[in-house]
XYZ file of C-alpha atoms in Angstrom:
760
model
C 172.933 141.860 107.272
C 172.437 140.916 111.152
C 174.136 138.564 113.329
C 176.082 137.583 109.997
C 178.855 134.887 111.255
C 180.661 131.818 109.150
C 182.033 128.684 110.506
C 185.784 129.391 110.102
C 186.597 125.663 110.985
C 185.046 124.001 107.864
C 187.398 122.059 105.728
C 189.113 124.145 102.914
C 187.693 121.301 100.310
C 184.129 122.015 101.531
C 184.719 125.878 101.499
C 185.602 125.459 97.492
C 182.481 123.535 96.814
C 180.511 126.277 98.579
C 182.293 128.761 96.444
C 181.753 127.041 93.298
C 178.032 126.588 94.216
C 177.634 130.284 95.307
C 178.425 131.631 91.773
C 175.090 130.824 91.073
C 172.201 132.672 92.220
C 171.735 132.017 95.801
C 169.091 133.233 98.211
C 171.328 133.709 101.136
C 173.191 136.504 99.083
C 169.800 138.729 99.768
C 168.546 137.555 103.142
C 169.152 139.823 105.755
C 169.183 137.237 108.647
C 171.514 135.336 110.928
C 173.256 132.100 109.955
C 173.834 129.478 112.273
C 175.713 126.252 112.352
C 173.233 123.291 111.589
C 173.075 121.830 114.918
C 172.305 125.147 116.382
C 169.780 126.081 114.006
C 168.189 122.742 114.476
C 168.259 123.127 118.272
C 166.508 126.803 117.965
C 163.853 125.493 115.779
C 163.276 122.674 118.107
C 163.105 125.002 121.197
C 160.754 127.692 119.539
C 158.365 125.069 118.239
C 158.141 123.245 121.677
C 157.443 126.772 123.195
C 154.521 127.417 120.722
C 152.619 124.421 122.057
C 153.821 123.482 125.337
C 150.946 124.663 127.122
C 148.917 121.909 125.414
C 150.439 119.162 127.186
C 147.908 118.810 129.885
C 144.684 119.579 127.857
C 141.640 117.261 127.878
C 140.407 114.754 125.175
C 138.374 117.424 122.935
C 136.213 117.369 120.007
C 136.905 114.502 117.605
C 139.365 112.893 120.101
C 136.106 111.547 121.793
C 135.198 109.337 118.783
C 138.808 108.658 117.710
C 140.021 107.679 120.924
C 137.577 107.509 123.747
C 134.976 105.653 121.883
C 137.443 103.751 119.523
C 137.344 100.115 120.562
C 140.565 99.646 118.127
C 142.547 100.999 121.232
C 141.690 98.340 123.755
C 143.802 95.389 124.582
C 140.806 92.847 123.850
C 140.443 94.075 120.207
C 142.697 91.885 118.001
C 145.442 93.878 116.274
C 144.779 92.679 112.792
C 141.508 94.526 113.270
C 143.103 97.667 112.866
C 143.866 96.909 109.123
C 140.058 96.483 108.406
C 138.584 99.529 110.434
C 138.466 103.188 109.457
C 139.977 105.946 111.579
C 136.935 105.970 113.934
C 136.902 102.229 114.687
C 134.049 101.515 111.971
C 134.443 98.518 109.317
C 135.590 100.022 106.321
C 132.880 97.924 104.403
C 130.147 99.519 106.432
C 127.982 102.188 104.594
C 128.347 104.480 107.422
C 132.188 104.582 107.219
C 133.951 107.399 106.173
C 136.504 105.607 104.690
C 139.544 107.439 106.518
C 142.176 104.667 106.321
C 144.844 105.457 108.920
C 145.744 102.208 110.837
C 149.324 103.465 111.680
C 147.849 106.354 113.487
C 145.271 104.471 115.339
C 148.370 101.812 116.258
C 150.055 104.813 117.909
C 146.954 105.771 119.977
C 146.883 102.197 121.119
C 150.321 102.014 122.123
C 149.650 105.348 123.979
C 146.578 104.062 125.713
C 148.588 100.680 126.671
C 151.535 102.500 128.205
C 149.595 105.019 130.163
C 147.084 101.976 131.325
C 144.315 103.959 130.371
C 142.824 107.070 128.770
C 145.039 109.758 130.188
C 145.580 112.716 127.703
C 148.702 113.851 129.152
C 150.780 111.019 127.040
C 148.755 111.654 123.885
C 149.555 115.259 123.915
C 153.319 114.900 124.554
C 153.950 112.728 121.696
C 152.096 115.375 119.519
C 154.340 117.844 120.676
C 157.429 116.057 120.181
C 156.272 115.035 116.614
C 155.959 118.491 115.768
C 159.007 119.414 117.214
C 160.797 116.636 115.078
C 159.040 117.619 111.704
C 160.237 121.346 112.295
C 163.946 120.058 112.909
C 163.785 118.125 109.740
C 162.439 121.191 107.915
C 165.683 122.760 108.419
C 167.185 120.023 106.195
C 164.258 119.881 103.622
C 164.310 123.897 103.006
C 168.041 123.828 102.741
C 167.514 121.215 99.658
C 164.520 123.151 98.324
C 165.797 126.705 98.750
C 169.609 125.891 98.128
C 169.457 123.052 95.808
C 171.043 119.569 96.094
C 174.853 119.442 96.115
C 177.301 117.168 97.589
C 180.956 117.404 98.802
C 183.473 114.913 97.309
C 183.006 112.652 100.245
C 179.331 112.602 99.741
C 178.215 114.866 102.484
C 175.189 117.248 101.432
C 176.020 120.951 101.421
C 173.668 123.328 102.875
C 173.978 126.437 100.491
C 170.893 128.372 101.884
C 171.739 128.044 106.069
C 169.974 131.331 106.507
C 167.101 130.994 104.120
C 166.363 127.465 105.405
C 166.507 128.429 109.172
C 163.914 131.280 108.440
C 161.616 129.083 106.540
C 161.706 126.437 109.423
C 160.937 129.085 111.759
C 158.172 130.087 109.700
C 156.924 126.264 109.802
C 157.316 125.757 113.408
C 155.491 128.812 114.725
C 152.598 128.870 112.121
C 149.210 129.066 114.364
C 147.456 127.142 111.712
C 149.193 124.153 112.661
C 147.516 124.364 116.368
C 144.998 121.874 115.428
C 147.106 119.281 114.385
C 149.548 119.542 117.604
C 147.011 120.490 120.457
C 144.174 118.242 118.954
C 145.245 114.720 119.411
C 143.287 113.560 116.277
C 145.901 115.753 114.735
C 148.538 112.882 115.189
C 147.288 111.723 111.956
C 148.583 114.876 110.032
C 151.778 115.013 112.062
C 152.799 111.167 111.459
C 152.031 111.630 108.020
C 153.963 114.683 107.532
C 156.969 113.009 109.404
C 157.026 110.038 106.765
C 156.389 112.586 104.044
C 159.520 114.321 104.870
C 161.521 111.189 105.193
C 160.497 109.950 101.914
C 161.719 112.964 100.311
C 164.942 113.107 102.103
C 165.378 109.353 101.227
C 164.555 110.491 97.728
C 167.489 113.137 97.837
C 169.634 110.416 99.537
C 169.377 108.459 96.514
C 171.855 110.782 94.631
C 175.280 111.383 94.835
C 177.367 113.850 92.863
C 179.386 111.768 90.144
C 182.916 112.563 89.299
C 182.145 112.114 85.681
C 180.459 114.781 83.706
C 177.431 112.893 82.644
C 175.567 113.853 85.671
C 174.117 112.079 88.651
C 174.219 108.642 89.357
C 171.369 107.300 91.719
C 170.569 104.364 94.036
C 167.450 102.480 93.207
C 167.461 101.027 96.686
C 166.705 104.673 97.900
C 164.281 105.306 95.490
C 162.470 102.281 96.622
C 162.736 103.334 100.289
C 161.332 106.582 99.486
C 158.108 104.670 97.900
C 157.786 102.667 101.165
C 158.164 105.809 103.101
C 155.471 107.391 101.099
C 153.209 104.186 101.855
C 153.803 104.670 105.469
C 152.934 108.273 105.251
C 149.542 107.406 103.321
C 148.816 104.680 106.146
C 148.936 107.548 108.666
C 146.838 109.827 106.470
C 145.541 109.942 102.874
C 147.753 113.171 101.886
C 150.867 110.939 102.409
C 150.642 109.596 98.956
C 151.393 113.032 97.161
C 155.254 112.760 98.125
C 155.757 110.617 95.341
C 154.436 113.156 92.937
C 156.465 116.096 94.641
C 159.454 113.779 94.508
C 159.075 113.483 90.591
C 158.615 117.237 90.385
C 161.647 117.684 92.496
C 163.645 115.167 90.108
C 162.934 116.950 87.107
C 163.400 120.614 88.340
C 166.497 120.116 90.762
C 168.178 116.854 89.543
C 167.434 117.229 85.700
C 167.227 120.919 85.860
C 164.382 121.002 83.188
C 162.734 123.967 81.881
C 159.015 123.093 81.936
C 158.167 125.841 79.272
C 160.854 124.846 76.939
C 160.142 121.128 77.080
C 156.310 121.714 76.522
C 157.184 123.848 73.530
C 159.569 121.046 72.143
C 156.773 118.289 72.530
C 154.377 120.543 70.724
C 156.872 121.028 68.003
C 157.682 117.382 68.012
C 161.218 118.314 68.291
C 163.444 115.414 69.008
C 165.902 117.334 70.953
C 163.796 116.686 73.950
C 165.778 113.443 74.341
C 168.772 115.349 74.883
C 167.243 117.462 77.467
C 168.335 114.673 80.061
C 165.016 112.847 80.497
C 166.816 109.701 79.636
C 170.423 110.350 80.031
C 169.990 111.033 83.763
C 167.746 108.192 84.780
C 164.628 110.276 85.072
C 162.233 107.960 83.255
C 163.415 105.111 85.097
C 163.029 106.814 88.345
C 159.612 108.172 87.644
C 158.310 104.911 86.419
C 159.496 103.363 89.954
C 157.383 106.213 91.722
C 154.479 105.825 89.175
C 154.631 101.643 89.793
C 154.841 102.179 93.762
C 152.126 104.780 93.830
C 149.627 102.552 91.554
C 150.509 99.468 93.778
C 149.849 101.440 97.221
C 146.438 102.929 95.671
C 145.459 99.579 94.329
C 146.026 97.565 97.759
C 144.130 100.570 99.700
C 141.483 100.280 97.290
C 141.089 96.504 97.838
C 141.176 96.888 101.479
C 138.731 99.894 101.528
C 136.263 98.658 99.086
C 134.678 100.453 96.085
C 131.777 102.470 97.914
C 132.367 106.211 98.311
C 132.375 107.712 102.010
C 129.120 108.525 103.584
C 128.845 112.414 103.861
C 126.050 114.511 104.194
C 125.070 117.971 102.840
C 125.785 119.606 106.198
C 129.449 118.421 106.005
C 130.121 119.954 102.676
C 127.100 121.801 101.223
C 128.857 123.084 98.024
C 129.268 119.153 96.961
C 125.632 118.814 97.176
C 124.859 121.792 94.882
C 122.911 120.928 91.613
C 124.608 123.516 89.735
C 128.185 122.814 88.363
C 128.694 126.604 88.376
C 127.761 126.946 92.169
C 129.997 123.926 93.103
C 132.975 125.244 90.969
C 132.572 128.982 92.324
C 132.424 127.749 96.117
C 135.140 125.289 95.662
C 137.466 128.098 94.540
C 136.145 130.476 97.335
C 137.146 127.548 99.803
C 140.743 127.464 98.259
C 141.146 131.078 98.925
C 139.858 130.864 102.466
C 142.621 128.068 103.017
C 145.120 130.682 101.167
C 143.913 133.509 103.526
C 144.408 131.181 106.709
C 148.226 130.656 105.707
C 148.653 134.444 105.187
C 146.737 135.653 108.074
C 145.950 132.784 110.727
C 144.193 134.867 113.021
C 140.787 133.894 112.696
C 140.776 130.046 113.611
C 138.022 127.584 114.155
C 137.609 123.907 115.033
C 134.928 123.385 112.521
C 133.870 125.607 109.404
C 130.800 123.434 108.345
C 127.072 123.837 108.900
C 126.470 127.527 107.542
C 129.815 128.908 108.793
C 130.471 129.703 105.173
C 127.203 130.414 103.301
C 127.393 129.306 99.500
C 128.061 131.803 96.975
C 125.015 131.306 94.415
C 125.655 134.350 92.471
C 128.469 136.365 90.733
C 127.183 139.616 92.221
C 128.450 138.179 95.720
C 131.355 140.391 96.776
C 133.317 137.283 97.940
C 133.988 136.514 94.189
C 136.842 138.995 95.011
C 138.566 136.808 97.002
C 138.734 133.930 94.524
C 139.823 136.381 91.860
C 142.472 137.526 93.971
C 143.711 134.026 94.708
C 143.715 133.073 90.864
C 145.440 136.603 89.989
C 148.304 135.453 92.425
C 148.724 131.909 91.457
C 148.647 132.672 87.683
C 151.068 135.316 88.330
C 153.326 133.040 90.242
C 152.838 130.231 87.714
C 153.793 132.603 84.828
C 156.920 133.613 86.677
C 157.457 129.800 87.391
C 157.506 128.883 83.880
C 158.381 131.601 81.842
C 161.399 133.532 84.001
C 164.807 133.209 82.291
C 166.572 132.840 85.873
C 166.528 129.090 86.561
C 167.023 129.794 90.201
C 163.910 131.778 90.435
C 161.923 129.141 88.232
C 163.138 126.304 90.601
C 162.240 127.947 93.983
C 158.789 129.182 92.423
C 157.818 125.889 90.991
C 158.955 123.870 94.193
C 157.094 126.467 96.276
C 153.825 126.037 94.325
C 154.249 122.240 94.090
C 154.444 121.691 97.848
C 151.656 124.262 98.160
C 149.333 122.697 96.011
C 150.115 118.982 95.433
C 149.655 117.953 99.084
C 146.188 120.006 98.959
C 144.879 118.089 96.147
C 143.370 115.072 97.991
C 141.304 118.003 100.095
C 140.283 119.923 97.164
C 137.006 118.145 96.144
C 138.588 117.819 92.571
C 138.706 113.937 92.667
C 136.158 112.963 95.325
C 133.932 114.415 97.931
C 135.575 115.289 101.403
C 133.686 115.664 104.690
C 134.354 119.131 105.552
C 134.426 122.560 103.918
C 137.557 124.011 105.347
C 139.938 122.219 107.662
C 142.785 123.735 109.337
C 144.590 120.278 109.751
C 144.940 119.736 105.908
C 147.154 123.000 105.465
C 149.879 121.350 107.739
C 151.465 120.042 104.367
C 150.738 122.569 102.315
C 152.460 125.379 104.445
C 155.737 123.950 103.501
C 155.042 125.851 100.122
C 153.876 128.779 101.681
C 157.211 129.133 103.742
C 159.189 128.500 100.755
C 157.222 131.365 98.801
C 157.427 133.622 101.868
C 161.117 133.236 102.176
C 161.603 133.825 98.541
C 159.563 137.028 98.655
C 161.488 138.005 102.005
C 164.895 137.615 99.830
C 163.448 139.767 96.981
C 162.751 142.489 99.592
C 165.958 142.249 101.092
C 167.420 142.642 97.632
C 165.406 146.037 97.033
C 165.321 147.300 100.402
C 167.818 150.017 101.550
C 167.302 149.296 105.300
C 167.852 145.691 105.473
C 167.827 145.637 109.220
C 164.566 146.920 109.669
C 163.074 144.246 107.526
C 164.634 141.570 109.249
C 163.049 143.143 112.371
C 159.880 143.076 110.922
C 160.321 139.355 110.063
C 161.076 138.768 113.477
C 158.129 140.892 114.905
C 155.991 138.202 112.552
C 157.560 135.319 114.147
C 157.053 136.600 117.606
C 153.292 137.310 116.905
C 152.939 133.749 115.353
C 154.546 132.426 118.779
C 152.103 134.309 120.957
C 149.162 133.269 118.692
C 150.040 129.531 118.948
C 150.303 129.718 122.625
C 146.662 131.321 122.951
C 145.318 129.015 120.457
C 146.960 125.893 122.203
C 145.351 127.105 125.590
C 141.737 127.480 123.806
C 142.354 123.481 122.648
C 142.849 122.751 126.347
C 139.136 122.045 127.073
C 135.985 121.856 125.349
C 134.507 124.559 126.587
C 137.046 127.135 125.634
C 137.439 125.478 122.280
C 133.703 125.795 121.563
C 133.335 129.386 122.724
C 136.331 130.563 120.903
C 134.498 129.572 117.731
C 131.432 131.527 118.369
C 133.208 134.833 117.316
C 134.732 133.261 114.480
C 131.743 131.184 113.157
C 128.571 132.545 114.652
C 126.361 131.026 111.715
C 127.787 127.513 112.267
C 125.043 125.604 113.910
C 127.377 123.008 114.963
C 129.375 125.308 117.000
C 126.176 126.152 119.120
C 125.384 122.614 119.272
C 128.781 121.880 120.894
C 128.582 124.821 123.261
C 125.176 123.524 124.079
C 126.054 119.754 124.493
C 129.096 120.982 126.907
C 126.839 123.033 129.202
C 124.169 120.241 129.304
C 127.092 117.684 130.404
C 127.716 120.049 133.493
C 124.458 120.176 134.394
C 123.539 123.738 133.027
C 120.358 122.923 131.026
C 118.595 126.330 130.784
C 121.915 127.778 129.021
C 122.060 124.642 126.935
C 118.431 124.755 125.722
C 119.305 128.257 124.375
C 122.395 127.135 122.352
C 120.531 124.032 121.011
C 117.490 126.438 119.973
C 120.080 128.499 117.976
C 121.577 125.613 116.271
C 118.326 124.373 115.117
C 117.188 127.881 114.053
C 120.322 128.194 112.081
C 119.713 124.571 110.526
C 116.262 123.541 110.707
C 117.414 119.863 109.613
C 119.979 119.661 112.512
C 118.688 116.415 113.817
C 121.150 115.917 116.572
C 120.434 119.277 118.130
C 116.745 118.398 118.033
C 117.451 115.034 119.590
C 119.438 116.479 122.482
C 117.048 119.584 122.932
C 114.071 117.044 123.136
C 115.983 115.079 125.717
C 116.406 117.985 128.050
C 112.693 119.254 127.566
C 111.915 115.428 128.315
C 113.593 115.997 131.657
C 112.123 119.242 132.506
C 108.719 117.402 131.742
C 107.835 119.767 128.774
C 106.736 116.809 126.920
C 104.453 117.846 124.119
C 107.278 120.241 122.541
C 110.009 117.563 123.201
C 107.717 115.059 121.084
C 107.329 117.481 118.339
C 111.107 118.049 118.109
C 111.661 114.169 118.276
C 109.048 113.638 115.868
C 110.571 116.075 113.377
C 113.841 114.551 113.813
C 112.920 110.963 112.903
C 110.779 112.496 109.995
C 113.841 114.349 108.656
C 116.405 111.092 109.252
C 114.054 108.082 109.554
C 116.929 105.871 110.649
C 117.981 107.854 113.523
C 117.719 105.328 116.221
C 118.599 107.659 119.089
C 115.607 109.969 118.329
C 113.240 106.969 117.979
C 114.148 105.772 121.462
C 113.737 109.025 123.033
C 110.583 109.431 121.178
C 109.320 106.319 122.787
C 110.262 107.345 126.165
C 108.320 110.590 125.794
C 105.318 108.849 124.399
C 105.769 106.525 127.325
C 105.466 109.576 129.635
C 102.430 110.727 128.058
C 100.940 107.060 128.582
C 100.464 106.623 124.816
C 101.876 103.007 125.312
C 101.353 101.463 121.999
C 102.880 104.344 120.129
C 105.673 104.101 122.662
C 106.126 100.322 121.928
C 106.265 100.969 118.122
C 108.949 103.726 118.542
C 111.033 101.660 120.590
C 111.016 98.719 118.006
C 111.693 100.970 115.180
C 114.765 102.378 117.039
C 116.139 98.601 117.307
C 115.247 97.891 113.816
C 117.703 100.597 112.866
C 120.354 99.694 115.280
C 120.279 95.826 116.076
C 122.567 96.283 119.074
C 120.756 99.083 121.136
C 121.119 97.729 124.940
C 119.495 101.332 126.424
C 116.349 100.921 123.892
C 115.796 97.346 125.378
C 116.043 98.696 128.807
C 113.430 101.187 128.108
C 111.128 98.819 126.387
C 111.420 96.664 129.330
C 110.474 99.621 131.618
C 107.319 99.878 129.331
C 106.346 96.407 129.470
C 106.622 96.374 133.515
C 104.252 99.371 133.467
C 102.001 97.425 131.542
C 102.459 94.311 133.914
C 103.805 92.445 131.093
C 106.593 91.038 133.347
C 107.640 87.957 130.984
C 108.263 90.639 128.114
C 109.767 93.198 130.588
C 112.289 90.384 131.746
C 113.089 89.408 128.232
C 113.883 92.959 126.969
C 115.999 93.662 130.256
C 117.885 90.329 129.458
C 118.273 91.326 125.884
C 119.928 94.612 127.259
C 122.588 92.581 129.505
C 123.342 90.377 126.677
C 124.411 93.251 124.396
C 125.975 95.101 127.282
C 126.766 92.886 130.465
C 127.696 95.878 132.557
C 124.223 97.645 131.978
C 123.877 97.705 135.907
C 119.946 99.474 135.391
C 118.853 96.624 133.356
C 120.101 94.182 135.953
C 118.739 95.680 138.809
C 115.369 96.169 137.212
C 115.176 92.351 136.764
C 116.176 91.586 140.429
C 113.675 94.086 141.825
C 110.523 92.712 139.596
C 111.316 89.201 140.603
C 111.661 90.019 143.861
C 108.447 91.836 143.768
C 106.605 89.110 142.239
C 107.572 86.744 144.631
C 110.532 84.756 142.640
C 112.990 85.109 145.272
C 115.226 81.930 144.102
C 115.257 83.514 140.590
C 115.857 87.081 142.017
C 118.822 85.727 143.859
C 120.133 83.653 140.832
C 120.086 86.836 138.646
C 121.552 88.972 141.450
C 124.436 86.748 141.730
C 124.991 86.582 137.928
C 125.086 90.360 138.056
C 127.580 90.810 140.704
C 129.944 88.247 139.154
C 129.904 90.697 135.933
C 129.774 94.101 137.772
C 131.303 93.090 141.359
C 131.610 96.681 142.598
C 128.272 97.965 141.863
C 126.781 99.077 145.240
C 123.172 99.304 143.911
C 123.348 95.573 142.864
C 124.427 94.782 146.002
C 121.711 96.595 147.783
C 118.938 94.909 145.778
C 120.462 91.412 146.024
C 120.893 91.956 149.902
C 117.188 92.703 149.962
C 116.268 89.590 148.359
C 118.682 87.337 150.605
C 117.224 89.355 153.738
C 113.745 87.952 152.465
C 114.934 84.564 152.015
C 116.278 84.583 155.640
C 119.976 84.658 154.477
C 120.794 87.239 157.175
C 124.557 86.882 157.317
C 125.073 87.265 153.760
C 122.547 89.869 153.469
C 124.286 91.892 156.270
C 127.663 91.667 154.190
C 126.284 92.684 151.149
C 124.394 95.482 152.773
C 127.634 96.670 154.666
C 129.611 96.527 151.506
C 127.028 98.790 149.751
C 126.975 101.349 152.646
C 130.828 101.266 152.570
C 130.542 102.048 148.566
C 127.907 104.715 149.171
C 127.488 105.779 152.772
C 125.338 108.529 152.170
C 122.292 106.530 150.693
C 119.346 106.527 153.534
C 117.537 103.374 151.976
C 120.792 101.739 152.372
C 120.838 102.159 156.169
C 117.050 102.145 156.379
C 116.829 98.476 154.909
C 119.858 97.257 156.904
C 118.143 98.415 159.791
C 114.841 96.342 158.707
C 117.110 93.373 158.416
C 118.536 93.940 161.868
C 114.795 94.315 163.222
C 113.859 91.054 161.641
C 116.803 89.502 162.756
C 116.731 90.576 166.508
C 119.710 92.816 166.269
C 117.684 95.658 167.766
C 120.358 97.896 168.831
C 122.103 97.938 165.648
C 118.683 98.268 163.866
C 118.104 101.500 166.154
C 121.324 102.868 165.047
C 120.975 102.351 161.384
C 117.140 103.516 161.613
C 118.718 106.772 163.140
C 121.440 107.366 160.367
C 118.616 106.976 157.602
C 116.336 109.328 159.344
C 119.440 111.865 159.729
C 120.147 111.441 155.862
C 116.480 111.474 154.712
C 113.917 112.623 157.738
C 111.082 111.851 155.119
C 111.983 108.382 153.887
C 108.987 106.366 153.635
C 108.342 103.612 156.169
C 111.467 104.252 158.237
C 109.871 106.534 160.664
C 107.226 104.079 161.288
C 109.590 101.185 161.514
C 111.665 103.173 163.756
C 108.719 104.176 166.227
C 107.415 100.242 166.382
C 111.069 99.546 167.211
C 111.311 102.157 170.122
C 107.916 100.856 171.394
C 109.460 97.210 171.489
C 112.806 98.252 173.111
C 110.545 100.208 175.794
C 108.444 97.342 176.209
C 111.496 95.075 176.681
C 113.055 97.652 179.114
C 109.912 97.237 181.259
C 109.823 93.839 181.432
C 113.483 93.665 182.402
C 112.761 96.207 184.879
């Protein structure tokens, strides 16, 4: 054994307890690893888990963060706190048909607290909390693994004994540095999984705290209070993410195997043969039945309350989210679900190929037994059946306990993501493996102990495990850096999932947002090629083509998008804009109204409808449309501006002034509104007020040639000719081709020359 040291200062009584416990098989006997006092072990785990993900602290909001945080009104102070309990994770009403039914109000509450303390959407605070949560969870894992691997033993003073310090440290380190956890830590939306895991572990430790070693021979006493605390913590875990409820099942498994030391195979045999001896197996004698009843009642109550809040409707997912679940054939569904399980297992074993999204063709469906990928699911079930047989049939109670707990923690937390009970909205998601990785760490550590037992050169084996940990640390650091920005994250997925249309779509969107339209078109076209029904890619591509004046292809794409998804309001609006540009006004008007039919509150569509009516000289209809836009979105600057300009152009100066003042009250720092209102006031001969607004607009946007040019016109009318000359010259310097400015400037110069001659 390497670096083997013992705490010589521990009390003699506790040493005696350790010696008694170690008379039974113990993992630490065979593990070639170092042992540290509990405090130092936790410090090491905390430090290493921090080093893995520290470089993600100043990353941006990426991928799902936009919808869950930036666009989520539940984070803002003006949204009543009570709304969190009736909205899903993304801020939509749970009763809505479009809701994904992801009910995580406590996670959203922490986002809201982050937002309020930071005073806005600053990602650093969000990332720091995620890193702290993962470090805390990793530290708790030292205690959890000491119980799972070493058993639950107490000294006569009620202090829990750590009978597997080396194994628990190794397992906790494996958990802390597993690269598959990067999505949960570096992606802010992963907060749901982190909070769920935190209360999941606290529930487990609370359940363990319910037991104390009795001085009597009957077995364990237990505290009903701590069992109920465990149920409450399980409920809190579920309010952070749905997987949290599974801890109640794991607590029951732990109770049966560790507290009551039940041999499942023997119990099943006795039940099948109606042997009444099962009553003497400890089921009733140690209070197991009462505790299981408490756990079941607690779990049923939690699920019922959630069901009442959530409603009975299933989540709204599409075929692209989870294609296997939409397959007509039961065989195709079953075989692909099992293939997905094998991929999750592979990500635990070899977390090298990591991707932010595994949907949309990333994993083509298996449709025949001749597909070579059948080997993967065959290998998975071969290993699982082997482990299950060992867990049930082994004569070694220690082996049975560890393998069953390892399989329990691997499988049970994964069940909500398995498609067995309800359809989920993903194919593979690294975030859902955060909790199941606990079971993987148990099985890995147990496998390492078996190898250590057989190996002659134990130090080489220990160095190999240290090497695995070091590689994982480096992989975590690399993957964390990829999560720092959307560009890096999306591009990293191209090599992992080149068939994923969503990856190409996101790369294209990122390029388009940066103004690189030519490159964006390439990726949008590839997304549509990979998924010919990808309406969002068609819509975005159509938008770019519209801006590049390639109107006919844009119209084809947008028409196809609304044909595939008739309620796609954004595509209807964009189609209307293209039809308007093609001067097919009736079709454009119909498209706009179809968009509004599918999205009642659509201010941008009302704005574009107003522009159409203005082009058709239907001034009243245009003003009504723009007014609707500002009612739905009071900060809609373009709609306000167009109203002011239209009223100004039609000679309704008083009404234009009233609208301008109303707009500036709502958007006081908008320089374009100041400019428009200043023009109206100038025409109304309110020169002083107009001048003040022009100067304020110029201060906000000093390089706008039109601002200087129109202020010069004001001075020209007002008789301040020197100031007029100055601003005409500034305007012409900024834009020598400004329409009308040069003519006005020449007129002013001639007038100034005439005045000089008269003065001379």
